[in-house]
């Protein structure tokens, strides 16, 4: 066993537009330091464990307070939803947005705008986007993943399928790749990039693939020909170095394979049999699936169940973020049928510390059940509080956000004791921790109905709190004045007209 490593909206838009053409000489900061959270999983090991963080402790995290938010409290400026963990290098914060004014931002250590790159969307009829062509007009472009920051550049993917590289200091566009079109080797009109890039062996590695989930139910759409891909690019030029397509070449089945959706999984508690699960494929029978009677089920394996992305590891324990929402299968079915069936609310959410061999459960933080009222129709539910975000670890702490209650939460990593909660509103973004501060984005527009122009736009059953605007928050200790951050990174001169 490895040992433990201990302005106004109009003015604001003008800022985004003006900086794309900015050109000057910017002072360059030092290399990425251990305390920086420079990519989604902190580093390429994927542990989401900042072992260099020594300021925040179990003894002081209860005193966390808001240092700043962007846009500022009460501001008339608006930014879009922040779905992915903010990246932080030398106190400067990098993140992208979707839905409202999709853009990518760099903030100073005190939460001021350094630069903004407005994303030129390719989710348009002019670009032949299949969602737009088939009337699924709820589709938007933007950033659903965390960026990667190196000594000189910032890399990120977009929901529209672009891989973009910006100059870290000026925000100037250096190159971009459209994965929807040739010459990209795995080009497909429905391609999207939701994964966060990494650097390995001097190559920029990114994964993506065809996003045809709601298109498959449209009779005249020749579903489904998109494939997943993993690709490598030259980080300086964006030149494609190699591409790997995931899975077999798509083919048509004759007879067709039907998929039946139901309310999710049902497990017989006494006998351990999985009675049925979602999706259930109609076809040749398969061997019986059974779960041992003494199995500790961390999360039901369903459309949104199981262990979510962003589990953490500190060298001794795995910190798994579980969600039980088998009823989301109805929501996904409703993407094509306008939610004609009630959406069953989530049953539970939790974070669990287990041994790497899964044989020992050290502690379990079970989220309390909540009384929830839909914002749109006033329908009332009693339901679980999913943990859909990634966790962030330090030597003593586990940070995460809660989807329904909308809280940034901190636990003692040794005991699972709840130490701090901070309400931030609708959220799906996970936190990052860097140099004594915790950063998190807010807003969520996930799991709303896909509605074509010919379909009713009814919302039936449970619905998550959603919003089309977001914010980024920074929390620190009361005596933290930001002196730990170097101010040597000059920001561009910003126009506000």
Coordinates of C-alpha atoms in Angstrom, one line a residue, residues 63-270:
X63 CA -14.5 29.7 9.4
X64 CA -14.4 29.8 5.6
X65 CA -15.9 33.0 4.3
X66 CA -16.5 34.4 0.8
X67 CA -13.5 36.4 -0.5
X68 CA -15.1 37.3 -3.8
X69 CA -17.5 36.3 -6.4
X70 CA -17.6 37.0 -10.1
X71 CA -19.7 38.8 -11.2
X72 CA -19.9 40.7 -7.9
X73 CA -22.9 40.5 -5.6
X74 CA -25.6 42.8 -6.9
X75 CA -23.9 43.4 -10.3
X76 CA -26.0 43.8 -13.4
X77 CA -23.4 41.8 -15.4
X78 CA -24.3 38.2 -16.2
X79 CA -22.3 35.2 -17.2
X80 CA -23.4 31.8 -18.3
X81 CA -23.6 28.6 -16.3
X82 CA -20.3 27.3 -14.9
X83 CA -20.6 23.5 -15.1
X84 CA -16.9 22.4 -14.7
X85 CA -14.4 22.7 -11.9
X86 CA -12.5 26.1 -12.1
X87 CA -8.8 25.8 -12.7
X88 CA -6.5 27.9 -10.6
X89 CA -2.8 28.8 -11.2
X90 CA -0.9 31.4 -9.2
X91 CA -4.3 32.5 -7.8
X92 CA -5.6 33.3 -11.3
X93 CA -8.9 31.5 -12.1
X94 CA -9.8 29.9 -15.5
X95 CA -13.3 28.7 -16.4
X96 CA -15.8 28.5 -19.3
X97 CA -19.5 29.0 -19.4
X98 CA -22.5 27.7 -21.4
X99 CA -26.0 28.9 -22.1
X100 CA -25.8 32.7 -21.5
X101 CA -23.0 34.4 -23.6
X102 CA -20.8 31.2 -23.8
X103 CA -17.3 32.4 -23.1
X104 CA -14.0 31.5 -21.5
X105 CA -12.6 33.7 -18.7
X106 CA -9.5 34.4 -16.7
X107 CA -9.9 36.2 -13.4
X108 CA -7.2 37.9 -11.2
X109 CA -6.6 36.6 -7.6
X110 CA -9.0 39.2 -6.3
X111 CA -11.8 38.2 -8.6
X112 CA -11.5 40.9 -11.3
X113 CA -11.7 40.2 -15.0
X114 CA -8.3 39.7 -16.6
X115 CA -9.5 38.6 -20.0
X116 CA -12.5 37.0 -21.7
X117 CA -12.7 35.0 -24.9
X118 CA -16.1 34.8 -26.4
X119 CA -16.8 31.4 -28.0
X120 CA -17.8 31.5 -31.7
X121 CA -20.5 28.9 -31.7
X122 CA -20.7 26.2 -34.4
X123 CA -24.0 24.8 -33.1
X124 CA -25.9 26.6 -35.9
X125 CA -27.8 25.8 -39.0
X126 CA -25.0 27.3 -41.1
X127 CA -22.6 24.7 -39.7
X128 CA -25.1 21.9 -40.3
X129 CA -25.6 21.0 -36.7
X130 CA -28.0 18.0 -36.6
X131 CA -29.8 19.2 -33.4
X132 CA -30.6 22.6 -35.0
X133 CA -31.6 21.0 -38.3
X134 CA -34.1 18.7 -36.5
X135 CA -35.7 21.4 -34.5
X136 CA -34.1 20.6 -31.1
X137 CA -33.6 24.3 -30.4
X138 CA -32.7 23.9 -26.7
X139 CA -29.2 23.0 -27.8
X140 CA -26.5 25.6 -27.1
X141 CA -22.7 25.8 -27.3
X142 CA -20.3 26.5 -24.5
X143 CA -17.8 24.9 -22.2
X144 CA -18.8 21.8 -20.2
X145 CA -15.3 20.8 -19.1
X146 CA -12.4 22.1 -17.1
X147 CA -9.5 23.7 -18.9
X148 CA -5.8 22.7 -18.8
X149 CA -3.3 25.4 -18.1
X150 CA 0.4 25.0 -18.8
X151 CA 3.3 27.5 -18.6
X152 CA 2.1 29.4 -21.7
X153 CA -1.3 28.2 -22.9
X154 CA -4.8 27.4 -21.9
X155 CA -6.7 24.4 -23.6
X156 CA -10.4 23.5 -23.4
X157 CA -13.1 21.8 -25.5
X158 CA -16.6 23.0 -26.3
X159 CA -20.0 21.3 -26.4
X160 CA -20.0 22.2 -30.1
X161 CA -17.0 20.0 -30.7
X162 CA -14.2 22.6 -30.9
X163 CA -10.8 22.2 -29.2
X164 CA -9.4 25.7 -28.4
X165 CA -6.0 27.0 -27.4
X166 CA -5.5 30.5 -26.0
X167 CA -2.5 32.4 -24.8
X168 CA -2.5 32.1 -21.0
X169 CA -1.5 35.8 -20.5
X170 CA -3.3 37.7 -23.2
X171 CA -6.3 35.5 -23.9
X172 CA -5.4 35.6 -27.7
X173 CA -6.6 32.7 -29.8
X174 CA -3.6 30.6 -30.8
X175 CA -5.4 27.8 -32.7
X176 CA -8.6 25.8 -32.7
X177 CA -9.8 22.5 -34.2
X178 CA -13.3 21.7 -35.4
X179 CA -13.9 18.0 -34.7
X180 CA -17.2 18.0 -36.6
X181 CA -15.4 18.3 -39.9
X182 CA -12.4 17.0 -41.9
X183 CA -9.5 16.9 -41.7
X184 CA -10.1 15.7 -38.2
X185 CA -9.9 11.9 -38.5
X186 CA -13.0 11.1 -36.4
X187 CA -15.1 14.0 -37.8
X188 CA -18.9 13.7 -37.3
X189 CA -21.5 16.5 -37.3
X190 CA -22.7 15.6 -33.8
X191 CA -19.2 15.6 -32.1
X192 CA -18.9 17.2 -28.8
X193 CA -16.0 17.5 -26.2
X194 CA -17.0 17.1 -22.6
X195 CA -13.7 15.6 -21.3
X196 CA -10.9 17.8 -19.9
X197 CA -7.6 17.7 -21.8
X198 CA -4.3 16.5 -20.4
X199 CA -0.7 16.8 -21.5
X200 CA 1.2 13.5 -21.8
X201 CA 4.5 12.7 -23.5
X202 CA 4.5 16.3 -25.0
X203 CA 1.1 15.7 -26.6
X204 CA -2.3 17.3 -25.8
X205 CA -4.8 14.4 -25.3
X206 CA -8.5 14.9 -25.5
X207 CA -11.6 12.7 -25.7
X208 CA -15.0 13.3 -27.3
X209 CA -17.5 11.8 -29.6
X210 CA -20.9 11.8 -31.2
X211 CA -23.7 13.2 -29.0
X212 CA -26.8 11.8 -30.6
X213 CA -28.8 10.9 -27.5
X214 CA -32.0 12.8 -28.3
X215 CA -31.6 12.5 -32.1
X216 CA -32.1 8.8 -32.1
X217 CA -35.8 9.0 -31.5
X218 CA -36.5 11.3 -34.5
X219 CA -37.9 9.1 -37.3
X220 CA -36.1 10.8 -40.1
X221 CA -32.7 10.9 -38.4
X222 CA -30.4 8.1 -39.6
X223 CA -29.2 7.2 -36.1
X224 CA -26.6 6.6 -35.0
X225 CA -23.2 6.9 -36.7
X226 CA -21.2 8.9 -34.3
X227 CA -18.4 7.3 -32.4
X228 CA -16.2 8.1 -29.4
X229 CA -12.7 9.2 -30.0
X230 CA -9.4 9.8 -28.2
X231 CA -7.0 12.1 -30.1
X232 CA -3.6 13.6 -29.7
X233 CA -2.5 17.1 -30.9
X234 CA 0.6 19.2 -30.9
X235 CA 0.1 21.6 -28.1
X236 CA 1.9 24.5 -29.9
X237 CA 0.2 24.2 -33.3
X238 CA -2.9 22.1 -32.9
X239 CA -1.7 19.7 -35.5
X240 CA -3.4 16.3 -35.3
X241 CA -0.9 13.6 -34.3
X242 CA -3.1 10.6 -34.0
X243 CA -6.7 9.6 -33.4
X244 CA -8.4 6.5 -32.0
X245 CA -12.1 5.8 -32.5
X246 CA -13.8 3.9 -29.8
X247 CA -15.9 0.8 -30.4
X248 CA -16.9 -1.0 -33.6
X249 CA -18.0 0.7 -36.8
X250 CA -21.7 1.6 -36.4
X251 CA -24.1 -0.7 -38.3
X252 CA -27.8 -1.2 -38.8
X253 CA -29.5 -4.1 -37.0
X254 CA -32.0 -6.3 -38.8
X255 CA -34.3 -6.9 -37.0
X256 CA -34.0 -3.7 -35.0
X257 CA -32.9 -3.9 -31.4
X258 CA -35.5 -2.3 -29.2
X259 CA -34.8 -0.6 -25.8
X260 CA -37.4 -0.5 -23.2
X261 CA -37.1 2.2 -20.5
X262 CA -38.6 1.8 -17.0
X263 CA -38.3 3.4 -13.6
X264 CA -34.7 2.2 -13.2
X265 CA -33.2 -0.6 -11.1
X266 CA -35.0 -2.6 -8.5
X267 CA -32.9 -4.9 -6.3
X268 CA -34.5 -7.5 -4.0
X269 CA -33.0 -6.6 -0.6
X270 CA -33.5 -10.1 0.8

